Amino acid sequence: MLSKDDLLTKQFLIEEHEDLEIYYSPHNDYINQDASIVIVGITPGWTQMRTAFRQAIESIKKGDSPEQLVKKAKIAASFSGTMRANLIEMLDECGIAKAVHTASSASLFTEKRHLLHTTSVIRYPVFYQKKNYTGYRPKIDRSAMLSRYAYEEFPEEIAELNNPSLIIPLGKSVEQVVRTLITDKKFPGDTCLFGFPHPSGANVHRKKQFQEHVDSFKGIVERWAEKSSKI
């Protein structure tokens, strides 16, 4: 059982500023360049970080290559925990499962994983006073350290993708970053589901926010599916 005492250490610390700390985690070093659906969070949380390291340890034991290690870590850690179940439920309701010809969007994390790229505007786990960073304390735009990841490194990652994609920004903080990048012409004008709530169970307004936009989401997904040749 890996604990914060094991992983939130100087060995894995990338950067820090005041109460903010960024730590390394292996899973977001993998980029699925052939993806057609991109789900974007704010930053990996502790649960994802721990899951990624657990998988990395197993990969080392099996003798996996570095490429295999980061790919397996990505598959294991992407929106792991209750977030994944909440996310799958919303993806199904807005028509993603139908668009990719499957019974459930859960297949995006299994046999149809080749269609999906999951990432975060801040690639590595961020903690504020050792707790998961939520995007608000401080806001990304008020931190030079966080802004560099969100407005420089994140669009560089998306530029590595080969296909025009359906982009799903999770939550208002991520949406703000994506909208700013589009305005600044640093982000492709791909189809975006703006208004999609963060799937965290801590987001008590998640269901209400989703229902306010679900009809719009369905239309966007249908139009995306009609013009996509990759699903």
mmCIF file of N, CA and C in Angstrom, residues 23 59 88 102 145 161 163 213:
data_model
loop_
_atom_site.group_PDB
_atom_site.id
_atom_site.type_symbol
_atom_site.label_atom_id
_atom_site.label_comp_id
_atom_site.label_asym_id
_atom_site.label_seq_id
_atom_site.Cartn_x
_atom_site.Cartn_y
_atom_site.Cartn_z
ATOM 1 N N TYR A 23 4.252 16.987 -8.396
ATOM 2 C CA TYR A 23 5.010 15.743 -8.260
ATOM 3 C C TYR A 23 4.928 14.927 -9.543
ATOM 4 N N SER A 59 4.903 -3.274 -13.510
ATOM 5 C CA SER A 59 5.582 -3.309 -14.804
ATOM 6 C C SER A 59 7.078 -3.559 -14.638
ATOM 7 N N ILE A 88 -18.319 7.698 -17.034
ATOM 8 C CA ILE A 88 -18.919 6.763 -17.989
ATOM 9 C C ILE A 88 -20.426 6.976 -18.084
ATOM 10 N N THR A 102 -20.741 0.879 -29.342
ATOM 11 C CA THR A 102 -20.523 -0.026 -28.217
ATOM 12 C C THR A 102 -21.677 0.110 -27.239
ATOM 13 N N MET A 145 3.715 29.302 -12.367
ATOM 14 C CA MET A 145 4.109 27.902 -12.484
ATOM 15 C C MET A 145 3.008 27.089 -13.146
ATOM 16 N N LEU A 161 -1.417 15.055 -31.381
ATOM 17 C CA LEU A 161 -2.472 14.142 -31.818
ATOM 18 C C LEU A 161 -2.654 14.227 -33.330
ATOM 19 N N ASN A 163 -5.451 13.202 -35.136
ATOM 20 C CA ASN A 163 -6.818 13.312 -35.650
ATOM 21 C C ASN A 163 -7.560 14.499 -35.050
ATOM 22 N N HIS A 213 -26.989 20.847 -19.897
ATOM 23 C CA HIS A 213 -26.294 20.873 -21.184
ATOM 24 C C HIS A 213 -26.470 19.605 -22.006
#
